[in-house]
């Protein structure tokens, strides 16, 4: 794509952003649809100034990553109701100098799971009580699922469970819990600690679907054992891809070319 005077700029703010897979993913999507648009990384420490800059420069769409997903909220003109409930924003849409915040992480997680199982009325055990568990939990409630939460640190876990109006369990209770789906929303299993999993192999066959949001590696110990035990498995790339597809739709109004974006993510990950 040739950058010219009409190119519409998008980007990602965070710190750091140099590791992000989003520039390659979104630029591949713009190219596939022949859109005169580009997506660039913006390493940001001062959120207030960055938000002023986005407005002033007429940037169209921005992803927000760690550590700014909460801090941007104070600088928005509008916020999507689910993003407000989650209390975290990963997407900014900027129009006529007004910034609206959205959260597409939950949309990505729901779409990834819903490819395997309809979520309404289903029971989902979420592992973890961090930012992703929170977004996924609210998203599953939006989809009409019933949630159970299990995590390591009791106070933090109980607090999130209260917010989600769901029961909380310590990790050693997992062998006694049953659900239709299991979602690992912790970093356990991520490289370089790839030989770790929070759920023993013998406890996996009771879940019809097992999703791991860790995407490095793509096949975690949890997912490879779950597949061997006959579960349907969903890797972390699916959530990453579909949260990006939802951003693309918000920014351009076009359906995202998910096959192109998936290929971009796979080639970025395999080049690491
Ligand atoms: P976070 O806010 O830091 O939360 C991390 C969670 O993992 C916490 O609940 C923490 O437990 C738990 N945890 C960490 N180490 C643990 C261990 N050894 N045993 C038990 N629990 C442990 O992080 P996050 O933003 O939610 O991200 C979590 C993971 O998801 C990361 O690996 C990230 O790369 C990945 N991720 C993937 C996507 C995607 O699109 N696929 C999107 C976002 C994040 P405590 O409750 O005790 O603190």
mmCIF file of C-alpha atoms and ligand atoms in Angstrom:
data_model
loop_
_atom_site.group_PDB
_atom_site.id
_atom_site.type_symbol
_atom_site.label_atom_id
_atom_site.label_comp_id
_atom_site.label_asym_id
_atom_site.label_seq_id
_atom_site.Cartn_x
_atom_site.Cartn_y
_atom_site.Cartn_z
ATOM 1 C CA UNK A 1 0.000 0.000 0.000
ATOM 2 C CA UNK A 2 1.253 3.438 -0.965
ATOM 3 C CA UNK A 3 0.954 5.986 1.882
ATOM 4 C CA UNK A 4 -0.397 9.259 0.444
ATOM 5 C CA UNK A 5 -2.252 12.385 1.508
ATOM 6 C CA UNK A 6 -5.510 10.467 2.019
ATOM 7 C CA UNK A 7 -4.191 7.572 4.073
ATOM 8 C CA UNK A 8 -6.265 6.993 7.224
ATOM 9 C CA UNK A 9 -4.078 6.285 10.221
ATOM 10 C CA UNK A 10 -4.754 3.714 12.949
ATOM 11 C CA UNK A 11 -2.449 2.470 15.651
ATOM 12 C CA UNK A 12 -1.816 0.919 19.027
ATOM 13 C CA UNK A 13 -0.946 2.710 22.266
ATOM 14 C CA UNK A 14 0.720 0.836 25.126
ATOM 15 C CA UNK A 15 4.065 0.342 26.775
ATOM 16 C CA UNK A 16 5.732 -1.654 25.372
ATOM 17 C CA UNK A 17 4.186 -2.067 21.903
ATOM 18 C CA UNK A 18 7.164 -3.345 19.926
ATOM 19 C CA UNK A 19 6.095 -6.990 20.484
ATOM 20 C CA UNK A 20 2.525 -6.406 19.264
ATOM 21 C CA UNK A 21 1.082 -8.639 16.536
ATOM 22 C CA UNK A 22 -1.640 -6.065 15.759
ATOM 23 C CA UNK A 23 0.247 -3.890 13.213
ATOM 24 C CA UNK A 24 0.900 -6.869 10.925
ATOM 25 C CA UNK A 25 -2.639 -8.209 11.432
ATOM 26 C CA UNK A 26 -4.465 -4.945 10.690
ATOM 27 C CA UNK A 27 -2.181 -3.855 7.839
ATOM 28 C CA UNK A 28 -2.725 -7.226 6.152
ATOM 29 C CA UNK A 29 -6.487 -6.664 6.481
ATOM 30 C CA UNK A 30 -6.331 -3.122 5.039
ATOM 31 C CA UNK A 31 -4.294 -4.436 2.109
ATOM 32 C CA UNK A 32 -6.683 -7.348 1.481
ATOM 33 C CA UNK A 33 -9.624 -4.935 1.206
ATOM 34 C CA UNK A 34 -7.568 -2.399 -0.753
ATOM 35 C CA UNK A 35 -8.257 0.300 1.852
ATOM 36 C CA UNK A 36 -6.106 3.421 1.941
ATOM 37 C CA UNK A 37 -5.317 2.932 5.620
ATOM 38 C CA UNK A 38 -2.331 2.087 7.794
ATOM 39 C CA UNK A 39 -1.747 0.919 11.397
ATOM 40 C CA UNK A 40 1.333 1.915 13.380
ATOM 41 C CA UNK A 41 2.732 1.339 16.896
ATOM 42 C CA UNK A 42 2.725 4.292 19.323
ATOM 43 C CA UNK A 43 4.759 3.612 22.479
ATOM 44 C CA UNK A 44 3.005 5.778 25.081
ATOM 45 C CA UNK A 45 3.782 6.628 28.703
ATOM 46 C CA UNK A 46 1.684 9.808 29.064
ATOM 47 C CA UNK A 47 -1.903 8.746 28.339
ATOM 48 C CA UNK A 48 -3.499 12.208 28.707
ATOM 49 C CA UNK A 49 -1.149 13.765 26.157
ATOM 50 C CA UNK A 50 -1.538 10.801 23.812
ATOM 51 C CA UNK A 51 -5.342 11.153 23.848
ATOM 52 C CA UNK A 52 -5.054 14.867 23.048
ATOM 53 C CA UNK A 53 -2.658 13.964 20.240
ATOM 54 C CA UNK A 54 -4.998 11.336 18.769
ATOM 55 C CA UNK A 55 -7.808 13.895 18.596
ATOM 56 C CA UNK A 56 -5.560 16.613 17.162
ATOM 57 C CA UNK A 57 -4.031 14.379 14.501
ATOM 58 C CA UNK A 58 -7.284 12.887 13.293
ATOM 59 C CA UNK A 59 -6.239 9.297 13.964
ATOM 60 C CA UNK A 60 -9.242 7.077 13.110
ATOM 61 C CA UNK A 61 -8.891 3.999 15.275
ATOM 62 C CA UNK A 62 -6.577 2.855 18.043
ATOM 63 C CA UNK A 63 -5.959 -0.341 19.991
ATOM 64 C CA UNK A 64 -5.094 0.067 23.656
ATOM 65 C CA UNK A 65 -2.869 -2.413 25.415
ATOM 66 C CA UNK A 66 -1.146 -2.871 28.767
ATOM 67 C CA UNK A 67 -0.797 -0.770 30.913
ATOM 68 C CA UNK A 68 -3.333 1.775 29.607
ATOM 69 C CA UNK A 69 -6.628 -0.158 29.282
ATOM 70 C CA UNK A 70 -8.071 1.409 32.445
ATOM 71 C CA UNK A 71 -6.315 4.796 32.331
ATOM 72 C CA UNK A 72 -7.763 5.794 28.934
ATOM 73 C CA UNK A 73 -11.292 5.727 30.381
ATOM 74 C CA UNK A 74 -10.794 9.072 32.130
ATOM 75 C CA UNK A 75 -10.041 10.695 28.750
ATOM 76 C CA UNK A 76 -12.986 9.382 26.692
ATOM 77 C CA UNK A 77 -15.996 11.307 25.406
ATOM 78 C CA UNK A 78 -18.182 8.160 25.303
ATOM 79 C CA UNK A 79 -17.878 4.550 26.365
ATOM 80 C CA UNK A 80 -19.628 1.421 25.171
ATOM 81 C CA UNK A 81 -21.844 0.032 27.996
ATOM 82 C CA UNK A 82 -20.101 -3.376 28.211
ATOM 83 C CA UNK A 83 -16.648 -1.742 28.224
ATOM 84 C CA UNK A 84 -17.922 0.464 31.067
ATOM 85 C CA UNK A 85 -19.020 -2.608 33.045
ATOM 86 C CA UNK A 86 -15.677 -4.322 32.414
ATOM 87 C CA UNK A 87 -13.823 -1.150 33.377
ATOM 88 C CA UNK A 88 -11.267 -1.623 30.597
ATOM 89 C CA UNK A 89 -11.053 -0.338 27.036
ATOM 90 C CA UNK A 90 -8.952 -1.968 24.300
ATOM 91 C CA UNK A 91 -10.329 -0.017 21.317
ATOM 92 C CA UNK A 92 -10.776 3.676 20.536
ATOM 93 C CA UNK A 93 -12.880 5.058 17.692
ATOM 94 C CA UNK A 94 -12.227 8.716 16.935
ATOM 95 C CA UNK A 95 -14.734 10.745 14.946
ATOM 96 C CA UNK A 96 -14.925 14.549 14.657
ATOM 97 C CA UNK A 97 -12.485 14.850 17.564
ATOM 98 C CA UNK A 98 -14.619 12.691 19.897
ATOM 99 C CA UNK A 99 -13.193 9.463 21.289
ATOM 100 C CA UNK A 100 -15.420 6.472 22.084
ATOM 101 C CA UNK A 101 -13.996 3.532 24.017
ATOM 102 C CA UNK A 102 -14.947 -0.095 23.371
ATOM 103 C CA UNK A 103 -13.809 -3.480 24.604
ATOM 104 C CA UNK A 104 -13.500 -6.166 21.928
ATOM 105 C CA UNK A 105 -11.619 -8.729 24.076
ATOM 106 C CA UNK A 106 -14.903 -10.224 25.287
ATOM 107 C CA UNK A 107 -16.317 -10.224 21.749
ATOM 108 C CA UNK A 108 -13.234 -12.130 20.580
ATOM 109 C CA UNK A 109 -13.491 -14.681 23.386
ATOM 110 C CA UNK A 110 -17.223 -15.223 22.852
ATOM 111 C CA UNK A 111 -16.848 -15.681 19.093
ATOM 112 C CA UNK A 112 -13.945 -18.110 19.577
ATOM 113 C CA UNK A 113 -15.963 -20.246 22.013
ATOM 114 C CA UNK A 114 -19.237 -19.924 20.110
ATOM 115 C CA UNK A 115 -17.614 -21.539 17.053
ATOM 116 C CA UNK A 116 -17.591 -24.745 19.132
ATOM 117 C CA UNK A 117 -20.628 -24.442 21.394
ATOM 118 C CA UNK A 118 -23.671 -22.126 21.732
ATOM 119 C CA UNK A 119 -23.011 -20.149 24.931
ATOM 120 C CA UNK A 120 -26.507 -19.316 26.168
ATOM 121 C CA UNK A 121 -27.354 -21.423 29.216
ATOM 122 C CA UNK A 122 -23.938 -23.141 29.244
ATOM 123 C CA UNK A 123 -21.749 -23.416 32.328
ATOM 124 C CA UNK A 124 -18.206 -22.075 31.913
ATOM 125 C CA UNK A 125 -15.353 -22.479 34.396
ATOM 126 C CA UNK A 126 -12.919 -19.554 34.067
ATOM 127 C CA UNK A 127 -9.414 -19.915 35.521
ATOM 128 C CA UNK A 128 -7.841 -16.639 36.644
ATOM 129 C CA UNK A 129 -8.953 -13.310 38.071
ATOM 130 C CA UNK A 130 -6.894 -10.822 36.040
ATOM 131 C CA UNK A 131 -7.861 -8.395 33.297
ATOM 132 C CA UNK A 132 -8.672 -11.053 30.711
ATOM 133 C CA UNK A 133 -10.745 -13.154 33.115
ATOM 134 C CA UNK A 134 -12.756 -10.032 33.925
ATOM 135 C CA UNK A 135 -13.451 -9.169 30.261
ATOM 136 C CA UNK A 136 -14.252 -12.797 29.394
ATOM 137 C CA UNK A 137 -16.504 -13.116 32.450
ATOM 138 C CA UNK A 138 -18.591 -10.071 31.558
ATOM 139 C CA UNK A 139 -18.739 -11.246 27.938
ATOM 140 C CA UNK A 140 -20.018 -14.669 28.933
ATOM 141 C CA UNK A 141 -22.711 -13.060 31.081
ATOM 142 C CA UNK A 142 -23.722 -10.978 28.020
ATOM 143 C CA UNK A 143 -24.049 -14.258 26.104
ATOM 144 C CA UNK A 144 -26.278 -15.771 28.806
ATOM 145 C CA UNK A 145 -23.716 -18.273 30.115
ATOM 146 C CA UNK A 146 -23.349 -19.277 33.750
ATOM 147 C CA UNK A 147 -19.890 -18.731 35.233
ATOM 148 C CA UNK A 148 -17.712 -20.410 37.842
ATOM 149 C CA UNK A 149 -14.392 -18.787 38.722
ATOM 150 C CA UNK A 150 -11.279 -20.491 40.092
ATOM 151 C CA UNK A 151 -8.044 -18.649 40.775
ATOM 152 C CA UNK A 152 -4.875 -18.512 42.863
ATOM 153 C CA UNK A 153 -5.199 -15.452 45.104
ATOM 154 C CA UNK A 154 -8.388 -15.698 47.222
ATOM 155 C CA UNK A 155 -9.024 -12.009 47.882
ATOM 156 C CA UNK A 156 -8.618 -11.011 44.226
ATOM 157 C CA UNK A 157 -10.650 -14.001 43.041
ATOM 158 C CA UNK A 158 -13.491 -13.418 45.485
ATOM 159 C CA UNK A 159 -13.612 -9.752 44.500
ATOM 160 C CA UNK A 160 -14.022 -10.568 40.802
ATOM 161 C CA UNK A 161 -16.550 -13.317 41.587
ATOM 162 C CA UNK A 162 -18.622 -10.799 43.558
ATOM 163 C CA UNK A 163 -18.484 -8.387 40.614
ATOM 164 C CA UNK A 164 -19.584 -11.146 38.241
ATOM 165 C CA UNK A 165 -22.144 -12.537 40.749
ATOM 166 C CA UNK A 166 -20.652 -16.001 40.412
ATOM 167 C CA UNK A 167 -19.104 -18.530 42.820
ATOM 168 C CA UNK A 168 -15.326 -18.501 43.457
ATOM 169 C CA UNK A 169 -13.174 -21.576 44.143
ATOM 170 C CA UNK A 170 -9.508 -22.117 44.956
ATOM 171 C CA UNK A 171 -7.486 -23.926 42.279
ATOM 172 C CA UNK A 172 -7.377 -27.159 44.306
ATOM 173 C CA UNK A 173 -11.184 -27.405 44.001
ATOM 174 C CA UNK A 174 -10.970 -27.802 40.190
ATOM 175 C CA UNK A 175 -11.191 -31.645 40.312
ATOM 176 C CA UNK A 176 -14.632 -31.308 41.979
ATOM 177 C CA UNK A 177 -16.028 -28.768 39.475
ATOM 178 C CA UNK A 178 -18.009 -29.587 36.349
ATOM 179 C CA UNK A 179 -18.901 -27.299 33.446
ATOM 180 C CA UNK A 180 -19.517 -27.405 29.696
ATOM 181 C CA UNK A 181 -16.466 -25.252 28.959
ATOM 182 C CA UNK A 182 -13.141 -24.525 30.614
ATOM 183 C CA UNK A 183 -11.281 -21.285 29.846
ATOM 184 C CA UNK A 184 -7.709 -20.737 30.991
ATOM 185 C CA UNK A 185 -7.464 -16.952 31.419
ATOM 186 C CA UNK A 186 -4.142 -17.091 33.301
ATOM 187 C CA UNK A 187 -0.631 -16.923 31.887
ATOM 188 C CA UNK A 188 0.059 -20.502 33.044
ATOM 189 C CA UNK A 189 1.427 -22.556 30.124
ATOM 190 C CA UNK A 190 2.963 -19.547 28.371
ATOM 191 C CA UNK A 191 6.524 -19.800 27.049
ATOM 192 C CA UNK A 192 9.056 -20.381 28.506
ATOM 193 C CA UNK A 193 7.045 -22.354 31.120
ATOM 194 C CA UNK A 194 5.348 -24.532 28.539
ATOM 195 C CA UNK A 195 5.276 -27.670 30.685
ATOM 196 C CA UNK A 196 2.700 -26.252 33.113
ATOM 197 C CA UNK A 197 -1.086 -26.521 33.297
ATOM 198 C CA UNK A 198 -3.581 -25.745 36.063
ATOM 199 C CA UNK A 199 -5.788 -28.757 35.289
ATOM 200 C CA UNK A 200 -4.621 -32.357 35.531
ATOM 201 C CA UNK A 201 -5.185 -34.455 32.421
ATOM 202 C CA UNK A 202 -7.569 -36.836 34.196
ATOM 203 C CA UNK A 203 -9.905 -33.937 35.018
ATOM 204 C CA UNK A 204 -10.260 -32.672 31.442
ATOM 205 C CA UNK A 205 -12.671 -35.103 29.778
ATOM 206 C CA UNK A 206 -15.662 -33.643 31.653
ATOM 207 C CA UNK A 207 -15.397 -30.405 29.637
ATOM 208 C CA UNK A 208 -16.865 -30.450 26.111
ATOM 209 C CA UNK A 209 -14.761 -27.427 25.105
ATOM 210 C CA UNK A 210 -11.420 -26.220 26.484
ATOM 211 C CA UNK A 211 -10.098 -22.785 25.513
ATOM 212 C CA UNK A 212 -6.679 -21.405 26.412
ATOM 213 C CA UNK A 213 -6.137 -17.694 25.842
ATOM 214 C CA UNK A 214 -2.350 -18.134 25.940
ATOM 215 C CA UNK A 215 -1.129 -17.949 22.313
ATOM 216 C CA UNK A 216 2.601 -18.551 22.740
ATOM 217 C CA UNK A 217 2.757 -21.484 22.251
ATOM 218 C CA UNK A 218 -0.391 -22.020 20.184
ATOM 219 C CA UNK A 219 -0.794 -25.517 21.543
ATOM 220 C CA UNK A 220 -0.301 -25.294 25.297
ATOM 221 C CA UNK A 221 0.060 -28.316 27.565
ATOM 222 C CA UNK A 222 -3.586 -27.773 28.625
ATOM 223 C CA UNK A 223 -4.830 -27.821 25.022
ATOM 224 C CA UNK A 224 -2.767 -30.782 23.855
ATOM 225 C CA UNK A 225 -3.909 -32.876 26.836
ATOM 226 C CA UNK A 226 -7.515 -31.717 26.376
ATOM 227 C CA UNK A 227 -7.428 -32.759 22.707
ATOM 228 C CA UNK A 228 -6.025 -36.156 23.716
ATOM 229 C CA UNK A 229 -8.890 -36.518 26.217
ATOM 230 C CA UNK A 230 -11.448 -35.877 23.451
ATOM 231 C CA UNK A 231 -12.387 -32.259 24.229
ATOM 232 C CA UNK A 232 -12.885 -29.676 21.486
ATOM 233 C CA UNK A 233 -10.083 -27.150 21.851
ATOM 234 C CA UNK A 234 -9.772 -23.433 21.090
ATOM 235 C CA UNK A 235 -6.361 -21.782 21.116
ATOM 236 C CA UNK A 236 -5.472 -18.207 22.102
ATOM 237 C CA UNK A 237 -5.080 -17.124 18.502
ATOM 238 C CA UNK A 238 -8.852 -17.322 17.996
ATOM 239 C CA UNK A 239 -9.599 -14.719 20.691
ATOM 240 C CA UNK A 240 -6.779 -12.482 19.458
ATOM 241 C CA UNK A 241 -8.011 -12.742 15.881
ATOM 242 C CA UNK A 242 -11.676 -12.112 16.632
ATOM 243 C CA UNK A 243 -11.027 -9.176 18.986
ATOM 244 C CA UNK A 244 -9.035 -7.679 16.091
ATOM 245 C CA UNK A 245 -11.830 -8.466 13.625
ATOM 246 C CA UNK A 246 -14.299 -6.601 15.849
ATOM 247 C CA UNK A 247 -11.930 -3.607 15.969
ATOM 248 C CA UNK A 248 -11.598 -3.646 12.186
ATOM 249 C CA UNK A 249 -15.387 -3.578 11.795
ATOM 250 C CA UNK A 250 -15.702 -0.669 14.264
ATOM 251 C CA UNK A 251 -13.052 1.367 12.439
ATOM 252 C CA UNK A 252 -13.884 0.651 8.805
ATOM 253 C CA UNK A 253 -17.519 -0.517 8.837
ATOM 254 C CA UNK A 254 -16.346 -3.489 6.731
ATOM 255 C CA UNK A 255 -16.410 -7.184 7.656
ATOM 256 C CA UNK A 256 -12.862 -8.130 8.585
ATOM 257 C CA UNK A 257 -11.000 -10.538 6.267
ATOM 258 C CA UNK A 258 -10.411 -13.042 9.063
ATOM 259 C CA UNK A 259 -8.595 -15.638 6.938
ATOM 260 C CA UNK A 260 -5.983 -13.062 5.899
ATOM 261 C CA UNK A 261 -5.665 -11.811 9.469
ATOM 262 C CA UNK A 262 -5.282 -15.374 10.818
ATOM 263 C CA UNK A 263 -2.483 -16.073 8.322
ATOM 264 C CA UNK A 264 -0.752 -12.857 9.370
ATOM 265 C CA UNK A 265 -0.916 -13.828 13.054
ATOM 266 C CA UNK A 266 0.369 -17.333 12.359
ATOM 267 C CA UNK A 267 3.300 -16.060 10.314
ATOM 268 C CA UNK A 268 4.154 -13.382 12.933
ATOM 269 C CA UNK A 269 4.068 -15.992 15.693
ATOM 270 C CA UNK A 270 6.143 -18.515 13.780
ATOM 271 C CA UNK A 271 8.759 -15.829 12.993
ATOM 272 C CA UNK A 272 9.329 -15.222 16.729
HETATM 273 P P1 LIG B 1 -3.249 -10.479 34.398
HETATM 274 O O1 LIG B 1 -4.265 -9.416 34.541
HETATM 275 O O2 LIG B 1 -1.864 -10.245 34.902
HETATM 276 O O3 LIG B 1 -3.844 -11.800 35.149
HETATM 277 C C1 LIG B 1 -3.085 -12.973 35.206
HETATM 278 C C2 LIG B 1 -3.881 -14.058 35.945
HETATM 279 O O4 LIG B 1 -3.079 -15.244 35.865
HETATM 280 C C3 LIG B 1 -4.098 -13.754 37.423
HETATM 281 O O5 LIG B 1 -5.373 -14.206 37.833
HETATM 282 C C4 LIG B 1 -3.010 -14.582 38.100
HETATM 283 O O6 LIG B 1 -3.331 -15.072 39.372
HETATM 284 C C5 LIG B 1 -2.947 -15.781 37.175
HETATM 285 N N1 LIG B 1 -1.684 -16.484 37.313
HETATM 286 C C6 LIG B 1 -0.462 -16.105 36.886
HETATM 287 N N2 LIG B 1 0.450 -17.049 37.199
HETATM 288 C C7 LIG B 1 -0.224 -18.040 37.859
HETATM 289 C C8 LIG B 1 0.158 -19.267 38.432
HETATM 290 N N3 LIG B 1 1.431 -19.688 38.402
HETATM 291 N N4 LIG B 1 -0.795 -20.037 38.993
HETATM 292 C C9 LIG B 1 -2.086 -19.629 39.027
HETATM 293 N N5 LIG B 1 -2.521 -18.480 38.492
HETATM 294 C C10 LIG B 1 -1.587 -17.680 37.922
HETATM 295 O O7 LIG B 1 -3.068 -10.932 32.896
HETATM 296 P P2 LIG B 1 -4.141 -10.921 31.702
HETATM 297 O O8 LIG B 1 -4.040 -9.630 30.977
HETATM 298 O O9 LIG B 1 -5.451 -11.362 32.216
HETATM 299 O O10 LIG B 1 -3.520 -12.027 30.718
HETATM 300 C C11 LIG B 1 -3.446 -13.406 31.062
HETATM 301 C C12 LIG B 1 -2.860 -14.196 29.895
HETATM 302 O O11 LIG B 1 -3.713 -14.073 28.766
HETATM 303 C C13 LIG B 1 -1.475 -13.717 29.421
HETATM 304 O O12 LIG B 1 -0.722 -14.865 29.122
HETATM 305 C C14 LIG B 1 -1.771 -12.966 28.138
HETATM 306 O O13 LIG B 1 -0.703 -13.052 27.201
HETATM 307 C C15 LIG B 1 -2.969 -13.720 27.610
HETATM 308 N N6 LIG B 1 -3.880 -12.899 26.794
HETATM 309 C C16 LIG B 1 -4.347 -13.411 25.615
HETATM 310 C C17 LIG B 1 -5.231 -12.686 24.854
HETATM 311 C C18 LIG B 1 -5.747 -13.240 23.560
HETATM 312 O O14 LIG B 1 -6.367 -12.490 22.787
HETATM 313 N N7 LIG B 1 -5.547 -14.504 23.271
HETATM 314 C C19 LIG B 1 -5.660 -11.421 25.277
HETATM 315 C C20 LIG B 1 -5.183 -10.929 26.489
HETATM 316 C C21 LIG B 1 -4.297 -11.681 27.248
HETATM 317 P P3 LIG B 1 -3.704 -14.175 40.650
HETATM 318 O O15 LIG B 1 -5.184 -14.032 40.567
HETATM 319 O O16 LIG B 1 -3.206 -14.969 41.774
HETATM 320 O O17 LIG B 1 -2.984 -12.856 40.439
#
